[in-house]
Amino acid sequence: MALNKHSLTIAGHPTSVSMEDEFWAAFKELASRRGLSINALAQDIDDRRDEATNLCSAIRLEVLRDLRASIK
């Protein structure tokens, strides 16, 4: 699977994350289900992430946690 760059704005600053299109699509769906823009969800994830975890990994982990919660 190829990584693709996707643009975000966090705290008014443009940034990008490199992730697989499948994770990006799941991230967008998660934001929609939560009634948030992708930038707002990314900001929330960024605010809560451990400093040792990069933003892209934190987004993937949030998508995974959501998937696991929906399976239970």
mmCIF file of N, CA, C and O in Angstrom:
data_model
loop_
_atom_site.group_PDB
_atom_site.id
_atom_site.type_symbol
_atom_site.label_atom_id
_atom_site.label_comp_id
_atom_site.label_asym_id
_atom_site.label_seq_id
_atom_site.Cartn_x
_atom_site.Cartn_y
_atom_site.Cartn_z
ATOM 1 N N MET A 1 0.833 -1.180 0.000
ATOM 2 C CA MET A 1 0.000 0.000 0.000
ATOM 3 C C MET A 1 0.875 1.239 0.000
ATOM 4 O O MET A 1 1.804 1.346 0.789
ATOM 5 N N ALA A 2 0.531 2.147 -0.844
ATOM 6 C CA ALA A 2 1.294 3.389 -0.955
ATOM 7 C C ALA A 2 0.802 4.418 0.055
ATOM 8 O O ALA A 2 -0.383 4.476 0.379
ATOM 9 N N LEU A 3 1.727 5.211 0.559
ATOM 10 C CA LEU A 3 1.384 6.325 1.426
ATOM 11 C C LEU A 3 1.168 7.557 0.565
ATOM 12 O O LEU A 3 1.930 7.814 -0.367
ATOM 13 N N ASN A 4 0.138 8.297 0.879
ATOM 14 C CA ASN A 4 -0.152 9.538 0.177
ATOM 15 C C ASN A 4 -0.228 10.661 1.181
ATOM 16 O O ASN A 4 -0.684 10.471 2.311
ATOM 17 N N LYS A 5 0.211 11.859 0.768
ATOM 18 C CA LYS A 5 0.140 13.021 1.650
ATOM 19 C C LYS A 5 -1.260 13.604 1.615
ATOM 20 O O LYS A 5 -1.860 13.736 0.558
ATOM 21 N N HIS A 6 -1.757 13.959 2.797
ATOM 22 C CA HIS A 6 -3.072 14.573 2.934
ATOM 23 C C HIS A 6 -2.908 15.828 3.777
ATOM 24 O O HIS A 6 -2.235 15.817 4.807
ATOM 25 N N SER A 7 -3.530 16.908 3.343
ATOM 26 C CA SER A 7 -3.372 18.202 4.004
ATOM 27 C C SER A 7 -4.388 18.407 5.111
ATOM 28 O O SER A 7 -5.552 18.026 4.983
ATOM 29 N N LEU A 8 -3.929 19.013 6.189
ATOM 30 C CA LEU A 8 -4.756 19.362 7.337
ATOM 31 C C LEU A 8 -4.355 20.751 7.818
ATOM 32 O O LEU A 8 -3.255 21.218 7.528
ATOM 33 N N THR A 9 -5.239 21.368 8.570
ATOM 34 C CA THR A 9 -4.911 22.613 9.257
ATOM 35 C C THR A 9 -5.186 22.397 10.738
ATOM 36 O O THR A 9 -6.305 22.069 11.123
ATOM 37 N N ILE A 10 -4.147 22.563 11.549
ATOM 38 C CA ILE A 10 -4.262 22.368 12.991
ATOM 39 C C ILE A 10 -3.805 23.647 13.673
ATOM 40 O O ILE A 10 -2.707 24.131 13.411
ATOM 41 N N ALA A 11 -4.673 24.185 14.516
ATOM 42 C CA ALA A 11 -4.385 25.431 15.235
ATOM 43 C C ALA A 11 -3.978 26.535 14.267
ATOM 44 O O ALA A 11 -3.077 27.319 14.550
ATOM 45 N N GLY A 12 -4.633 26.560 13.122
ATOM 46 C CA GLY A 12 -4.371 27.597 12.132
ATOM 47 C C GLY A 12 -3.124 27.392 11.298
ATOM 48 O O GLY A 12 -2.780 28.235 10.478
ATOM 49 N N HIS A 13 -2.450 26.261 11.482
ATOM 50 C CA HIS A 13 -1.211 25.998 10.748
ATOM 51 C C HIS A 13 -1.397 24.818 9.796
ATOM 52 O O HIS A 13 -1.855 23.755 10.218
ATOM 53 N N PRO A 14 -1.028 25.006 8.531
ATOM 54 C CA PRO A 14 -1.137 23.884 7.592
ATOM 55 C C PRO A 14 -0.098 22.814 7.914
ATOM 56 O O PRO A 14 1.029 23.112 8.315
ATOM 57 N N THR A 15 -0.515 21.586 7.781
ATOM 58 C CA THR A 15 0.379 20.443 7.968
ATOM 59 C C THR A 15 -0.097 19.332 7.048
ATOM 60 O O THR A 15 -1.137 19.455 6.404
ATOM 61 N N SER A 16 0.650 18.290 6.968
ATOM 62 C CA SER A 16 0.210 17.142 6.175
ATOM 63 C C SER A 16 0.584 15.870 6.909
ATOM 64 O O SER A 16 1.500 15.851 7.740
ATOM 65 N N VAL A 17 -0.162 14.831 6.605
ATOM 66 C CA VAL A 17 0.118 13.497 7.135
ATOM 67 C C VAL A 17 0.214 12.547 5.949
ATOM 68 O O VAL A 17 -0.483 12.714 4.955
ATOM 69 N N SER A 18 1.094 11.599 6.054
ATOM 70 C CA SER A 18 1.231 10.583 5.007
ATOM 71 C C SER A 18 0.624 9.292 5.526
ATOM 72 O O SER A 18 1.076 8.757 6.540
ATOM 73 N N MET A 19 -0.416 8.860 4.848
ATOM 74 C CA MET A 19 -1.060 7.607 5.248
ATOM 75 C C MET A 19 -1.747 6.972 4.050
ATOM 76 O O MET A 19 -1.953 7.618 3.022
ATOM 77 N N GLU A 20 -2.062 5.721 4.231
ATOM 78 C CA GLU A 20 -2.741 4.969 3.186
ATOM 79 C C GLU A 20 -4.132 5.555 2.947
ATOM 80 O O GLU A 20 -4.774 6.048 3.873
ATOM 81 N N ASP A 21 -4.584 5.475 1.693
ATOM 82 C CA ASP A 21 -5.905 6.022 1.351
ATOM 83 C C ASP A 21 -7.021 5.378 2.168
ATOM 84 O O ASP A 21 -7.993 6.037 2.521
ATOM 85 N N GLU A 22 -6.870 4.093 2.499
ATOM 86 C CA GLU A 22 -7.901 3.408 3.277
ATOM 87 C C GLU A 22 -8.021 4.011 4.681
ATOM 88 O O GLU A 22 -9.134 4.202 5.183
ATOM 89 N N PHE A 23 -6.896 4.319 5.304
ATOM 90 C CA PHE A 23 -6.940 4.955 6.621
ATOM 91 C C PHE A 23 -7.494 6.375 6.513
ATOM 92 O O PHE A 23 -8.248 6.820 7.373
ATOM 93 N N TRP A 24 -7.115 7.088 5.463
ATOM 94 C CA TRP A 24 -7.622 8.444 5.276
ATOM 95 C C TRP A 24 -9.142 8.421 5.113
ATOM 96 O O TRP A 24 -9.850 9.233 5.701
ATOM 97 N N ALA A 25 -9.649 7.486 4.325
ATOM 98 C CA ALA A 25 -11.095 7.365 4.122
ATOM 99 C C ALA A 25 -11.790 7.043 5.447
ATOM 100 O O ALA A 25 -12.836 7.620 5.768
ATOM 101 N N ALA A 26 -11.221 6.138 6.242
ATOM 102 C CA ALA A 26 -11.814 5.785 7.534
ATOM 103 C C ALA A 26 -11.768 6.979 8.484
ATOM 104 O O ALA A 26 -12.714 7.208 9.249
ATOM 105 N N PHE A 27 -10.703 7.758 8.438
ATOM 106 C CA PHE A 27 -10.577 8.962 9.262
ATOM 107 C C PHE A 27 -11.662 9.972 8.885
ATOM 108 O O PHE A 27 -12.330 10.541 9.753
ATOM 109 N N LYS A 28 -11.886 10.175 7.597
ATOM 110 C CA LYS A 28 -12.933 11.099 7.138
ATOM 111 C C LYS A 28 -14.319 10.617 7.568
ATOM 112 O O LYS A 28 -15.165 11.413 7.987
ATOM 113 N N GLU A 29 -14.562 9.309 7.485
ATOM 114 C CA GLU A 29 -15.843 8.749 7.918
ATOM 115 C C GLU A 29 -16.042 8.944 9.422
ATOM 116 O O GLU A 29 -17.140 9.279 9.867
ATOM 117 N N LEU A 30 -14.973 8.749 10.192
ATOM 118 C CA LEU A 30 -15.034 8.927 11.638
ATOM 119 C C LEU A 30 -15.370 10.379 11.977
ATOM 120 O O LEU A 30 -16.231 10.643 12.828
ATOM 121 N N ALA A 31 -14.727 11.301 11.318
ATOM 122 C CA ALA A 31 -15.018 12.722 11.544
ATOM 123 C C ALA A 31 -16.480 13.017 11.232
ATOM 124 O O ALA A 31 -17.168 13.694 12.007
ATOM 125 N N SER A 32 -16.972 12.493 10.136
ATOM 126 C CA SER A 32 -18.362 12.719 9.739
ATOM 127 C C SER A 32 -19.331 12.152 10.774
ATOM 128 O O SER A 32 -20.294 12.815 11.166
ATOM 129 N N ARG A 33 -19.070 10.927 11.247
ATOM 130 C CA ARG A 33 -19.941 10.311 12.254
ATOM 131 C C ARG A 33 -19.947 11.100 13.554
ATOM 132 O O ARG A 33 -20.949 11.140 14.251
ATOM 133 N N ARG A 34 -18.839 11.730 13.869
ATOM 134 C CA ARG A 34 -18.745 12.530 15.090
ATOM 135 C C ARG A 34 -19.216 13.964 14.885
ATOM 136 O O ARG A 34 -19.205 14.762 15.822
ATOM 137 N N GLY A 35 -19.621 14.294 13.660
ATOM 138 C CA GLY A 35 -20.114 15.640 13.375
ATOM 139 C C GLY A 35 -19.013 16.691 13.384
ATOM 140 O O GLY A 35 -19.270 17.853 13.693
ATOM 141 N N LEU A 36 -17.804 16.274 13.019
ATOM 142 C CA LEU A 36 -16.653 17.167 13.021
ATOM 143 C C LEU A 36 -16.041 17.264 11.634
ATOM 144 O O LEU A 36 -16.166 16.335 10.834
ATOM 145 N N SER A 37 -15.346 18.355 11.385
ATOM 146 C CA SER A 37 -14.538 18.435 10.174
ATOM 147 C C SER A 37 -13.290 17.580 10.404
ATOM 148 O O SER A 37 -12.944 17.262 11.554
ATOM 149 N N ILE A 38 -12.607 17.223 9.329
ATOM 150 C CA ILE A 38 -11.380 16.450 9.510
ATOM 151 C C ILE A 38 -10.339 17.268 10.273
ATOM 152 O O ILE A 38 -9.573 16.717 11.068
ATOM 153 N N ASN A 39 -10.323 18.581 10.057
ATOM 154 C CA ASN A 39 -9.380 19.423 10.790
ATOM 155 C C ASN A 39 -9.699 19.447 12.284
ATOM 156 O O ASN A 39 -8.792 19.405 13.120
ATOM 157 N N ALA A 40 -10.980 19.514 12.630
ATOM 158 C CA ALA A 40 -11.372 19.531 14.043
ATOM 159 C C ALA A 40 -11.024 18.203 14.716
ATOM 160 O O ALA A 40 -10.530 18.184 15.850
ATOM 161 N N LEU A 41 -11.276 17.093 14.035
ATOM 162 C CA LEU A 41 -10.937 15.796 14.615
ATOM 163 C C LEU A 41 -9.422 15.658 14.746
ATOM 164 O O LEU A 41 -8.919 15.180 15.763
ATOM 165 N N ALA A 42 -8.685 16.098 13.737
ATOM 166 C CA ALA A 42 -7.223 16.042 13.807
ATOM 167 C C ALA A 42 -6.713 16.890 14.974
ATOM 168 O O ALA A 42 -5.789 16.482 15.687
ATOM 169 N N GLN A 43 -7.325 18.051 15.199
ATOM 170 C CA GLN A 43 -6.938 18.909 16.323
ATOM 171 C C GLN A 43 -7.191 18.199 17.648
ATOM 172 O O GLN A 43 -6.346 18.210 18.539
ATOM 173 N N ASP A 44 -8.357 17.556 17.766
ATOM 174 C CA ASP A 44 -8.691 16.820 18.982
ATOM 175 C C ASP A 44 -7.681 15.699 19.236
ATOM 176 O O ASP A 44 -7.193 15.532 20.352
ATOM 177 N N ILE A 45 -7.366 14.956 18.198
ATOM 178 C CA ILE A 45 -6.400 13.858 18.321
ATOM 179 C C ILE A 45 -5.026 14.415 18.684
ATOM 180 O O ILE A 45 -4.333 13.879 19.551
ATOM 181 N N ASP A 46 -4.645 15.505 18.044
ATOM 182 C CA ASP A 46 -3.355 16.128 18.312
ATOM 183 C C ASP A 46 -3.264 16.601 19.759
ATOM 184 O O ASP A 46 -2.231 16.427 20.417
ATOM 185 N N ASP A 47 -4.342 17.157 20.271
ATOM 186 C CA ASP A 47 -4.365 17.640 21.655
ATOM 187 C C ASP A 47 -4.206 16.505 22.666
ATOM 188 O O ASP A 47 -3.663 16.713 23.745
ATOM 189 N N ARG A 48 -4.707 15.313 22.321
ATOM 190 C CA ARG A 48 -4.702 14.188 23.253
ATOM 191 C C ARG A 48 -3.523 13.233 23.087
ATOM 192 O O ARG A 48 -3.274 12.404 23.957
ATOM 193 N N ARG A 49 -2.777 13.357 22.011
ATOM 194 C CA ARG A 49 -1.737 12.361 21.738
ATOM 195 C C ARG A 49 -0.527 12.534 22.645
ATOM 196 O O ARG A 49 -0.213 13.628 23.088
ATOM 197 N N ASP A 50 0.132 11.425 22.877
ATOM 198 C CA ASP A 50 1.384 11.404 23.621
ATOM 199 C C ASP A 50 2.463 12.066 22.759
ATOM 200 O O ASP A 50 2.473 11.886 21.542
ATOM 201 N N GLU A 51 3.355 12.789 23.368
ATOM 202 C CA GLU A 51 4.410 13.480 22.618
ATOM 203 C C GLU A 51 5.287 12.526 21.819
ATOM 204 O O GLU A 51 5.876 12.920 20.806
ATOM 205 N N ALA A 52 5.378 11.281 22.249
ATOM 206 C CA ALA A 52 6.210 10.293 21.556
ATOM 207 C C ALA A 52 5.518 9.722 20.319
ATOM 208 O O ALA A 52 6.149 9.030 19.522
ATOM 209 N N THR A 53 4.235 10.006 20.149
ATOM 210 C CA THR A 53 3.464 9.483 19.023
ATOM 211 C C THR A 53 3.255 10.583 17.996
ATOM 212 O O THR A 53 2.764 11.661 18.317
ATOM 213 N N ASN A 54 3.642 10.306 16.749
ATOM 214 C CA ASN A 54 3.426 11.332 15.722
ATOM 215 C C ASN A 54 1.946 11.409 15.349
ATOM 216 O O ASN A 54 1.167 10.498 15.641
ATOM 217 N N LEU A 55 1.561 12.492 14.717
ATOM 218 C CA LEU A 55 0.151 12.729 14.413
ATOM 219 C C LEU A 55 -0.435 11.642 13.525
ATOM 220 O O LEU A 55 -1.551 11.180 13.758
ATOM 221 N N CYS A 56 0.296 11.228 12.525
ATOM 222 C CA CYS A 56 -0.220 10.204 11.613
ATOM 223 C C CYS A 56 -0.527 8.908 12.369
ATOM 224 O O CYS A 56 -1.587 8.317 12.190
ATOM 225 N N SER A 57 0.380 8.498 13.223
ATOM 226 C CA SER A 57 0.148 7.286 14.021
ATOM 227 C C SER A 57 -1.022 7.473 14.974
ATOM 228 O O SER A 57 -1.832 6.560 15.160
ATOM 229 N N ALA A 58 -1.129 8.650 15.563
ATOM 230 C CA ALA A 58 -2.241 8.927 16.475
ATOM 231 C C ALA A 58 -3.579 8.846 15.744
ATOM 232 O O ALA A 58 -4.559 8.337 16.293
ATOM 233 N N ILE A 59 -3.630 9.325 14.509
ATOM 234 C CA ILE A 59 -4.866 9.233 13.713
ATOM 235 C C ILE A 59 -5.189 7.770 13.429
ATOM 236 O O ILE A 59 -6.335 7.328 13.596
ATOM 237 N N ARG A 60 -4.197 7.010 13.014
ATOM 238 C CA ARG A 60 -4.427 5.586 12.741
ATOM 239 C C ARG A 60 -4.943 4.869 13.999
ATOM 240 O O ARG A 60 -5.856 4.045 13.915
ATOM 241 N N LEU A 61 -4.337 5.161 15.143
ATOM 242 C CA LEU A 61 -4.764 4.529 16.388
ATOM 243 C C LEU A 61 -6.193 4.907 16.756
ATOM 244 O O LEU A 61 -6.960 4.073 17.248
ATOM 245 N N GLU A 62 -6.577 6.159 16.516
ATOM 246 C CA GLU A 62 -7.960 6.592 16.786
ATOM 247 C C GLU A 62 -8.939 5.840 15.893
ATOM 248 O O GLU A 62 -10.003 5.402 16.344
ATOM 249 N N VAL A 63 -8.586 5.666 14.628
ATOM 250 C CA VAL A 63 -9.428 4.898 13.702
ATOM 251 C C VAL A 63 -9.545 3.453 14.191
ATOM 252 O O VAL A 63 -10.640 2.888 14.214
ATOM 253 N N LEU A 64 -8.438 2.867 14.618
ATOM 254 C CA LEU A 64 -8.451 1.492 15.116
ATOM 255 C C LEU A 64 -9.296 1.366 16.381
ATOM 256 O O LEU A 64 -10.098 0.432 16.509
ATOM 257 N N ARG A 65 -9.147 2.304 17.317
ATOM 258 C CA ARG A 65 -9.953 2.268 18.550
ATOM 259 C C ARG A 65 -11.439 2.348 18.227
ATOM 260 O O ARG A 65 -12.259 1.644 18.825
ATOM 261 N N ASP A 66 -11.787 3.202 17.277
ATOM 262 C CA ASP A 66 -13.189 3.340 16.886
ATOM 263 C C ASP A 66 -13.711 2.040 16.279
ATOM 264 O O ASP A 66 -14.819 1.614 16.590
ATOM 265 N N LEU A 67 -12.907 1.420 15.446
ATOM 266 C CA LEU A 67 -13.302 0.148 14.830
ATOM 267 C C LEU A 67 -13.518 -0.920 15.893
ATOM 268 O O LEU A 67 -14.529 -1.614 15.900
ATOM 269 N N ARG A 68 -12.581 -1.011 16.814
ATOM 270 C CA ARG A 68 -12.699 -2.006 17.885
ATOM 271 C C ARG A 68 -13.930 -1.752 18.749
ATOM 272 O O ARG A 68 -14.606 -2.686 19.168
ATOM 273 N N ALA A 69 -14.226 -0.498 19.031
ATOM 274 C CA ALA A 69 -15.401 -0.160 19.846
ATOM 275 C C ALA A 69 -16.695 -0.552 19.125
ATOM 276 O O ALA A 69 -17.657 -0.968 19.763
ATOM 277 N N SER A 70 -16.704 -0.432 17.810
ATOM 278 C CA SER A 70 -17.919 -0.764 17.063
ATOM 279 C C SER A 70 -18.137 -2.264 16.957
ATOM 280 O O SER A 70 -19.254 -2.720 16.736
ATOM 281 N N ILE A 71 -17.080 -3.045 17.128
ATOM 282 C CA ILE A 71 -17.182 -4.493 17.051
ATOM 283 C C ILE A 71 -17.754 -5.078 18.337
ATOM 284 O O ILE A 71 -18.439 -6.084 18.328
ATOM 285 N N LYS A 72 -17.491 -4.424 19.460
ATOM 286 C CA LYS A 72 -17.934 -4.936 20.767
ATOM 287 C C LYS A 72 -19.420 -4.893 20.925
ATOM 288 O O LYS A 72 -20.198 -4.269 20.457
#
